[in-house]
């Protein structure tokens, strides 16, 4: 095993440069094996063989932002836009609850129609109907006051990937109107407000270097999020990155293991993007140290419209209605689908 990996396993607090050196070991099979084994050992200590599930409700694909990699960015005039009504969102929750989900993730573009008042009203309705469920939001950047209002209304968790912790790289992926500083501030606000907060990034996004990834890991170490969402970048044909190659599944798996060692108690999903690039991606993600899966609970009629990247999967085990199939799949691999909220251990 490479010396830097040994150092990392003894004490995961490295510098960004050292994390970059660690990531350069991703092609050394002995190092990969050792880190994977350690990641699984740690995951098993805190979460055993329990796999947490979240019902993902993609409730709007309207977005005011223009992130260059994203299929639902404002500038994509060919995107067929939709937004769910409060009643439709509640119907998703009802369906999800009956299927066994105890966490609902409301994800969407940054859609001005969902004002603070409307959002808080929806959150309150879900909270009142499902007091035993966790509510996760993933609706981008809002003010501290908005986040406070949503928290008071009953939201428990918030996913906001930082996308990249390298300023220059951030500038290559986003228009000038967006900034890494604001993104980071939002994450700190969310933590301050008592959310279980989730950061994260795409693996292999255009222009990403090993040094960028080193900074991502250093930022995660500093932020200490409860959740980390990472998945491979996948091109979307209506973006400037249409011809760019997709990120590597192997590197994503390696980084999942590294993140598990970095933050042993973290909630770490095996993401849809991973499952899109590799049929076995979800199970391979769990075998690398992940402990969460997020099947799709959005109405069937809208699923194809939440088109972040090409060929995004949303059926079978990736679909909430495929929960029984998913349960079988994870049981075969030695895990068990948990039937509770699945909070991060303290
Ligand atoms: N608007 C919210 C936000 O910005 O956090 C949530 C929705 S956003 C579409 C969810 C995530 O999708 C982003 O954080 C990004 O990492 C991921 N994503 C977007 N385009 C992608 C692509 N082409 N390949 C892989 N992931 C992508």
Short mmCIF file of C-alpha atoms and ligand atoms in Angstrom, two decimals:
data_model
loop_
_atom_site.label_atom_id
_atom_site.label_comp_id
_atom_site.label_asym_id
_atom_site.label_seq_id
_atom_site.Cartn_x
_atom_site.Cartn_y
_atom_site.Cartn_z
CA UNK A 1 0.00 0.00 0.00
CA UNK A 2 1.20 3.53 -0.76
CA UNK A 3 2.62 5.47 2.20
CA UNK A 4 0.09 8.31 1.87
CA UNK A 5 -2.79 5.83 2.19
CA UNK A 6 -1.27 4.40 5.34
CA UNK A 7 -0.90 7.90 6.74
CA UNK A 8 -4.53 8.67 5.84
CA UNK A 9 -5.82 5.53 7.54
CA UNK A 10 -3.94 6.41 10.73
CA UNK A 11 -5.19 9.99 10.73
CA UNK A 12 -7.55 11.20 7.96
CA UNK A 13 -6.75 14.88 8.59
CA UNK A 14 -4.49 15.58 5.60
CA UNK A 15 -3.80 18.77 3.66
CA UNK A 16 -5.49 19.35 0.29
CA UNK A 17 -2.17 18.51 -1.43
CA UNK A 18 -1.92 15.26 0.51
CA UNK A 19 -5.52 14.34 -0.38
CA UNK A 20 -4.58 14.91 -4.02
CA UNK A 21 -1.63 12.56 -3.57
CA UNK A 22 -3.99 10.01 -2.04
CA UNK A 23 -6.37 10.26 -4.98
CA UNK A 24 -3.46 9.62 -7.36
CA UNK A 25 -3.33 6.14 -5.76
CA UNK A 26 -6.75 5.30 -7.22
CA UNK A 27 -5.04 3.12 -9.85
CA UNK A 28 -3.03 1.14 -7.30
CA UNK A 29 -5.07 -1.98 -6.64
CA UNK A 30 -3.44 -2.80 -3.30
CA UNK A 31 -4.25 0.69 -1.98
CA UNK A 32 -7.79 0.58 -3.35
CA UNK A 33 -8.39 -2.78 -1.67
CA UNK A 34 -7.04 -1.60 1.69
CA UNK A 35 -9.10 1.60 1.68
CA UNK A 36 -12.26 -0.22 0.59
CA UNK A 37 -11.83 -2.75 3.38
CA UNK A 38 -11.34 0.01 5.96
CA UNK A 39 -14.36 1.96 4.62
CA UNK A 40 -16.60 -1.10 4.91
CA UNK A 41 -15.28 -1.82 8.40
CA UNK A 42 -16.17 1.70 9.54
CA UNK A 43 -19.56 1.68 7.81
CA UNK A 44 -20.35 -1.61 9.56
CA UNK A 45 -19.36 -0.22 12.97
CA UNK A 46 -21.82 2.67 12.71
CA UNK A 47 -24.56 1.34 10.44
CA UNK A 48 -24.13 -2.45 10.35
CA UNK A 49 -25.66 -3.89 7.19
CA UNK A 50 -28.57 -1.41 7.25
CA UNK A 51 -29.19 0.52 4.05
CA UNK A 52 -31.26 3.65 4.46
CA UNK A 53 -33.74 4.60 1.77
CA UNK A 54 -35.07 8.01 0.77
CA UNK A 55 -38.02 8.65 -1.49
CA UNK A 56 -36.90 11.28 -3.98
CA UNK A 57 -39.60 13.69 -5.14
CA UNK A 58 -38.36 15.82 -8.03
CA UNK A 59 -41.06 18.43 -7.75
CA UNK A 60 -39.96 21.11 -10.22
CA UNK A 61 -37.50 21.35 -13.10
CA UNK A 62 -37.85 25.12 -13.48
CA UNK A 63 -34.55 26.73 -12.52
CA UNK A 64 -33.29 30.31 -12.40
CA UNK A 65 -29.68 29.10 -12.54
CA UNK A 66 -27.62 28.22 -15.55
CA UNK A 67 -25.11 25.66 -14.28
CA UNK A 68 -23.29 24.73 -17.48
CA UNK A 69 -23.39 20.95 -16.88
CA UNK A 70 -27.06 20.60 -15.98
CA UNK A 71 -29.86 19.53 -18.32
CA UNK A 72 -32.48 21.61 -16.49
CA UNK A 73 -30.44 24.83 -16.48
CA UNK A 74 -32.40 27.95 -17.44
CA UNK A 75 -30.64 28.24 -20.81
CA UNK A 76 -31.91 24.87 -22.06
CA UNK A 77 -34.92 26.04 -24.05
CA UNK A 78 -35.74 22.48 -25.09
CA UNK A 79 -36.37 21.26 -21.54
CA UNK A 80 -40.05 20.46 -21.03
CA UNK A 81 -40.78 22.25 -17.77
CA UNK A 82 -43.12 21.03 -15.04
CA UNK A 83 -43.88 21.70 -11.43
CA UNK A 84 -45.94 19.56 -9.08
CA UNK A 85 -48.83 21.00 -7.10
CA UNK A 86 -48.93 20.72 -3.33
CA UNK A 87 -51.54 17.98 -3.75
CA UNK A 88 -49.31 16.04 -6.14
CA UNK A 89 -46.37 16.30 -3.73
CA UNK A 90 -48.54 15.05 -0.88
CA UNK A 91 -49.73 12.20 -3.10
CA UNK A 92 -46.08 11.22 -3.70
CA UNK A 93 -45.56 11.17 0.08
CA UNK A 94 -48.68 9.05 0.57
CA UNK A 95 -47.50 6.57 -2.06
CA UNK A 96 -44.00 6.56 -0.60
CA UNK A 97 -45.23 6.04 2.95
CA UNK A 98 -47.30 3.04 1.86
CA UNK A 99 -44.22 1.61 0.11
CA UNK A 100 -42.20 1.92 3.33
CA UNK A 101 -40.30 5.19 2.90
CA UNK A 102 -39.75 7.28 6.05
CA UNK A 103 -37.68 10.04 4.48
CA UNK A 104 -38.95 12.28 1.71
CA UNK A 105 -36.47 14.32 -0.29
CA UNK A 106 -37.98 17.32 -2.04
CA UNK A 107 -35.57 18.20 -4.82
CA UNK A 108 -35.90 20.74 -7.55
CA UNK A 109 -34.41 23.52 -9.57
CA UNK A 110 -34.34 26.99 -8.02
CA UNK A 111 -37.93 27.77 -8.94
CA UNK A 112 -39.22 31.20 -7.89
CA UNK A 113 -42.83 29.97 -7.97
CA UNK A 114 -42.05 28.07 -4.77
CA UNK A 115 -41.79 31.15 -2.58
CA UNK A 116 -40.81 30.76 1.06
CA UNK A 117 -44.47 30.89 1.99
CA UNK A 118 -45.50 28.15 -0.46
CA UNK A 119 -42.53 25.96 0.49
CA UNK A 120 -43.16 26.35 4.21
CA UNK A 121 -46.83 25.50 3.66
CA UNK A 122 -45.89 22.25 1.86
CA UNK A 123 -43.32 21.33 4.51
CA UNK A 124 -45.86 21.96 7.29
CA UNK A 125 -48.42 19.76 5.55
CA UNK A 126 -45.94 16.88 5.20
CA UNK A 127 -44.75 17.32 8.78
CA UNK A 128 -48.34 17.24 10.12
CA UNK A 129 -49.31 14.14 8.11
CA UNK A 130 -46.08 12.19 8.63
CA UNK A 131 -44.67 13.06 12.07
CA UNK A 132 -42.51 9.92 11.98
CA UNK A 133 -40.78 10.85 8.72
CA UNK A 134 -37.75 12.97 7.94
CA UNK A 135 -38.10 15.78 5.43
CA UNK A 136 -35.05 16.59 3.33
CA UNK A 137 -34.89 19.63 1.09
CA UNK A 138 -32.66 20.05 -1.94
CA UNK A 139 -33.75 23.31 -3.53
CA UNK A 140 -30.52 25.22 -3.83
CA UNK A 141 -29.38 28.53 -2.43
CA UNK A 142 -31.74 30.54 -0.22
CA UNK A 143 -31.26 33.12 2.50
CA UNK A 144 -30.59 32.26 6.13
CA UNK A 145 -34.11 33.51 6.89
CA UNK A 146 -35.67 31.16 4.32
CA UNK A 147 -33.70 28.21 5.66
CA UNK A 148 -34.83 29.17 9.18
CA UNK A 149 -38.45 29.30 8.10
CA UNK A 150 -38.23 25.85 6.46
CA UNK A 151 -36.54 24.42 9.54
CA UNK A 152 -39.32 25.80 11.75
CA UNK A 153 -41.89 24.37 9.36
CA UNK A 154 -40.42 20.94 9.97
CA UNK A 155 -37.57 20.25 7.54
CA UNK A 156 -34.80 18.10 9.03
CA UNK A 157 -32.14 17.79 6.39
CA UNK A 158 -30.79 19.76 3.43
CA UNK A 159 -28.72 18.61 0.48
CA UNK A 160 -26.65 21.25 -1.27
CA UNK A 161 -23.67 19.93 -3.17
CA UNK A 162 -20.84 22.44 -3.21
CA UNK A 163 -19.99 21.02 -6.71
CA UNK A 164 -16.27 21.88 -6.48
CA UNK A 165 -14.18 23.53 -3.77
CA UNK A 166 -11.77 25.01 -6.31
CA UNK A 167 -12.64 28.65 -7.17
CA UNK A 168 -11.30 28.50 -10.71
CA UNK A 169 -13.01 25.21 -11.47
CA UNK A 170 -16.25 26.56 -9.96
CA UNK A 171 -16.01 29.43 -12.46
CA UNK A 172 -15.70 26.98 -15.36
CA UNK A 173 -18.86 25.13 -14.36
CA UNK A 174 -21.06 28.10 -13.45
CA UNK A 175 -21.94 31.56 -14.73
CA UNK A 176 -20.42 34.58 -13.00
CA UNK A 177 -23.63 35.21 -11.10
CA UNK A 178 -22.89 32.16 -8.97
CA UNK A 179 -20.05 31.81 -6.49
CA UNK A 180 -18.41 29.16 -4.39
CA UNK A 181 -18.36 31.59 -1.45
CA UNK A 182 -22.18 31.84 -1.41
CA UNK A 183 -22.52 28.09 -1.79
CA UNK A 184 -20.23 27.52 1.19
CA UNK A 185 -22.02 30.17 3.24
CA UNK A 186 -25.34 28.42 2.62
CA UNK A 187 -23.88 25.16 3.88
CA UNK A 188 -22.59 26.82 7.06
CA UNK A 189 -25.98 28.51 7.55
CA UNK A 190 -27.74 25.16 7.23
CA UNK A 191 -25.48 23.59 9.83
CA UNK A 192 -25.98 26.54 12.17
CA UNK A 193 -29.75 26.10 11.90
CA UNK A 194 -29.50 22.49 13.02
CA UNK A 195 -30.15 20.79 9.71
CA UNK A 196 -28.41 17.53 8.91
CA UNK A 197 -26.58 19.12 6.02
CA UNK A 198 -25.18 17.45 2.93
CA UNK A 199 -22.45 18.71 0.61
CA UNK A 200 -20.92 16.93 -2.36
CA UNK A 201 -19.61 17.09 -5.90
CA UNK A 202 -19.55 15.42 -9.29
CA UNK A 203 -16.63 13.17 -10.11
CA UNK A 204 -15.01 13.89 -13.48
CA UNK A 205 -16.80 17.17 -14.20
CA UNK A 206 -15.13 19.01 -17.09
CA UNK A 207 -11.83 20.62 -16.05
CA UNK A 208 -11.67 18.78 -12.74
CA UNK A 209 -8.14 17.86 -11.67
CA UNK A 210 -6.84 15.68 -8.87
CA UNK A 211 -5.94 18.94 -7.11
CA UNK A 212 -9.59 20.06 -7.29
CA UNK A 213 -10.65 16.78 -5.70
CA UNK A 214 -8.00 17.27 -3.01
CA UNK A 215 -9.66 20.60 -2.17
CA UNK A 216 -13.08 18.93 -2.13
CA UNK A 217 -11.91 16.47 0.49
CA UNK A 218 -10.25 19.22 2.54
CA UNK A 219 -13.50 21.21 2.42
CA UNK A 220 -15.53 18.18 3.54
CA UNK A 221 -13.14 17.66 6.44
CA UNK A 222 -13.57 21.32 7.43
CA UNK A 223 -17.37 21.43 7.01
CA UNK A 224 -18.06 18.09 8.70
CA UNK A 225 -21.37 17.52 6.90
CA UNK A 226 -23.81 14.81 7.97
CA UNK A 227 -24.29 13.70 4.37
CA UNK A 228 -22.13 13.69 1.26
CA UNK A 229 -23.55 13.17 -2.22
CA UNK A 230 -21.07 12.30 -4.93
CA UNK A 231 -21.69 10.81 -8.35
CA UNK A 232 -20.00 10.75 -11.72
CA UNK A 233 -20.55 13.67 -14.08
CA UNK A 234 -22.63 12.52 -17.07
CA UNK A 235 -22.94 14.76 -20.15
CA UNK A 236 -26.29 16.15 -21.26
CA UNK A 237 -26.74 16.70 -24.99
CA UNK A 238 -28.20 20.22 -24.58
CA UNK A 239 -25.24 21.62 -22.64
CA UNK A 240 -21.83 23.00 -23.64
CA UNK A 241 -20.35 19.83 -22.13
CA UNK A 242 -22.31 17.50 -24.43
CA UNK A 243 -19.16 16.01 -25.94
CA UNK A 244 -17.20 15.69 -22.69
CA UNK A 245 -16.54 12.20 -21.34
CA UNK A 246 -18.49 10.95 -18.31
CA UNK A 247 -16.73 10.65 -14.97
CA UNK A 248 -15.17 7.37 -13.91
CA UNK A 249 -17.18 4.82 -11.94
CA UNK A 250 -13.98 3.38 -10.45
CA UNK A 251 -12.80 6.78 -9.21
CA UNK A 252 -16.25 7.48 -7.75
CA UNK A 253 -16.14 4.19 -5.85
CA UNK A 254 -12.64 4.95 -4.61
CA UNK A 255 -13.77 8.39 -3.41
CA UNK A 256 -16.79 6.87 -1.63
CA UNK A 257 -14.36 4.74 0.37
CA UNK A 258 -12.10 7.71 1.07
CA UNK A 259 -15.06 9.81 2.25
CA UNK A 260 -16.28 7.02 4.53
CA UNK A 261 -12.85 6.95 6.19
CA UNK A 262 -12.70 10.76 6.31
CA UNK A 263 -16.15 11.06 7.92
CA UNK A 264 -16.96 7.61 9.36
CA UNK A 265 -20.52 8.44 10.48
CA UNK A 266 -21.56 10.22 7.31
CA UNK A 267 -24.73 9.33 5.38
CA UNK A 268 -23.36 8.38 1.99
CA UNK A 269 -25.68 7.58 -0.92
CA UNK A 270 -24.91 5.29 -3.82
CA UNK A 271 -26.33 7.81 -6.29
CA UNK A 272 -28.53 7.57 -9.36
CA UNK A 273 -25.66 8.81 -11.57
CA UNK A 274 -23.55 5.86 -10.38
CA UNK A 275 -26.44 3.50 -11.18
CA UNK A 276 -26.85 5.15 -14.59
CA UNK A 277 -23.27 4.46 -15.67
CA UNK A 278 -23.09 0.97 -14.19
CA UNK A 279 -26.00 -1.46 -13.79
CA UNK A 280 -24.37 -2.71 -10.59
CA UNK A 281 -23.44 0.82 -9.52
CA UNK A 282 -25.71 0.95 -6.50
CA UNK A 283 -24.46 -2.35 -5.05
CA UNK A 284 -20.87 -1.48 -5.89
CA UNK A 285 -21.39 1.84 -4.09
CA UNK A 286 -22.56 0.00 -0.96
CA UNK A 287 -19.56 -2.34 -1.23
CA UNK A 288 -17.32 0.75 -1.27
CA UNK A 289 -18.79 2.15 1.97
CA UNK A 290 -22.06 3.88 1.01
CA UNK A 291 -25.16 3.30 3.16
CA UNK A 292 -28.03 5.16 1.49
CA UNK A 293 -30.11 4.72 -1.68
CA UNK A 294 -32.60 7.25 -3.03
CA UNK A 295 -35.24 5.68 -5.30
CA UNK A 296 -37.44 7.92 -7.38
CA UNK A 297 -40.88 8.73 -6.02
CA UNK A 298 -41.83 11.40 -8.57
CA UNK A 299 -45.02 10.89 -10.60
CA UNK A 300 -44.33 8.61 -13.58
CA UNK A 301 -45.66 11.24 -15.98
CA UNK A 302 -42.87 13.67 -15.01
CA UNK A 303 -39.94 11.36 -14.38
CA UNK A 304 -38.33 11.72 -17.79
CA UNK A 305 -38.57 15.51 -17.56
CA UNK A 306 -36.20 15.78 -14.60
CA UNK A 307 -33.48 15.32 -17.13
CA UNK A 308 -30.21 16.37 -15.47
CA UNK A 309 -28.01 14.23 -17.76
CA UNK A 310 -28.50 11.78 -20.62
CA UNK A 311 -30.00 8.32 -19.99
CA UNK A 312 -30.79 9.04 -16.32
CA UNK A 313 -32.42 5.94 -14.84
CA UNK A 314 -35.69 6.16 -12.91
CA UNK A 315 -37.33 2.74 -13.27
CA UNK A 316 -37.08 -0.73 -11.68
CA UNK A 317 -34.85 -0.76 -8.59
CA UNK A 318 -34.26 2.97 -9.06
CA UNK A 319 -38.00 3.61 -8.71
CA UNK A 320 -39.78 3.81 -5.38
CA UNK A 321 -42.42 1.35 -6.63
CA UNK A 322 -39.55 -1.08 -7.22
CA UNK A 323 -38.74 -1.09 -3.50
CA UNK A 324 -39.42 -4.83 -3.12
CA UNK A 325 -37.06 -5.56 -6.01
CA UNK A 326 -34.47 -3.24 -4.49
CA UNK A 327 -34.87 -4.99 -1.12
CA UNK A 328 -34.20 -8.36 -2.79
CA UNK A 329 -31.18 -6.96 -4.62
CA UNK A 330 -29.57 -5.54 -1.48
CA UNK A 331 -30.43 -8.66 0.59
CA UNK A 332 -28.65 -10.80 -2.01
CA UNK A 333 -25.60 -8.59 -1.53
CA UNK A 334 -25.75 -9.03 2.27
CA UNK A 335 -27.49 -5.79 3.29
CA UNK A 336 -30.91 -5.00 4.66
CA UNK A 337 -33.23 -2.13 3.69
CA UNK A 338 -33.98 -0.22 6.91
CA UNK A 339 -37.56 0.86 7.53
CA UNK A 340 -36.95 3.90 9.72
CA UNK A 341 -35.99 7.57 9.10
CA UNK A 342 -32.33 6.68 8.86
CA UNK A 343 -30.72 9.60 10.67
CA UNK A 344 -26.97 10.03 10.91
CA UNK A 345 -25.56 8.44 14.07
CA UNK A 346 -24.23 10.94 16.62
N1 LIG B 1 -31.12 22.98 -7.48
C1 LIG B 1 -30.64 22.20 -6.40
C2 LIG B 1 -29.17 22.44 -6.18
O1 LIG B 1 -28.56 23.16 -6.92
O2 LIG B 1 -28.64 21.90 -5.22
C3 LIG B 1 -30.91 20.70 -6.54
C4 LIG B 1 -31.06 20.15 -7.91
S1 LIG B 1 -29.53 19.93 -8.79
C5 LIG B 1 -30.12 19.50 -10.36
C6 LIG B 1 -28.96 18.38 -8.10
C7 LIG B 1 -27.57 17.91 -8.46
O3 LIG B 1 -27.56 17.33 -9.76
C8 LIG B 1 -26.50 18.96 -8.54
O4 LIG B 1 -26.01 19.27 -7.27
C9 LIG B 1 -25.45 18.33 -9.47
O5 LIG B 1 -24.32 17.88 -8.78
C10 LIG B 1 -26.21 17.16 -10.14
N2 LIG B 1 -26.09 17.22 -11.59
C11 LIG B 1 -26.53 18.18 -12.42
N3 LIG B 1 -26.13 17.95 -13.69
C12 LIG B 1 -25.42 16.80 -13.66
C13 LIG B 1 -24.72 16.06 -14.66
N4 LIG B 1 -24.67 16.46 -15.90
N5 LIG B 1 -24.09 14.91 -14.27
C14 LIG B 1 -24.13 14.50 -12.98
N6 LIG B 1 -24.77 15.19 -12.01
C15 LIG B 1 -25.39 16.32 -12.33
#
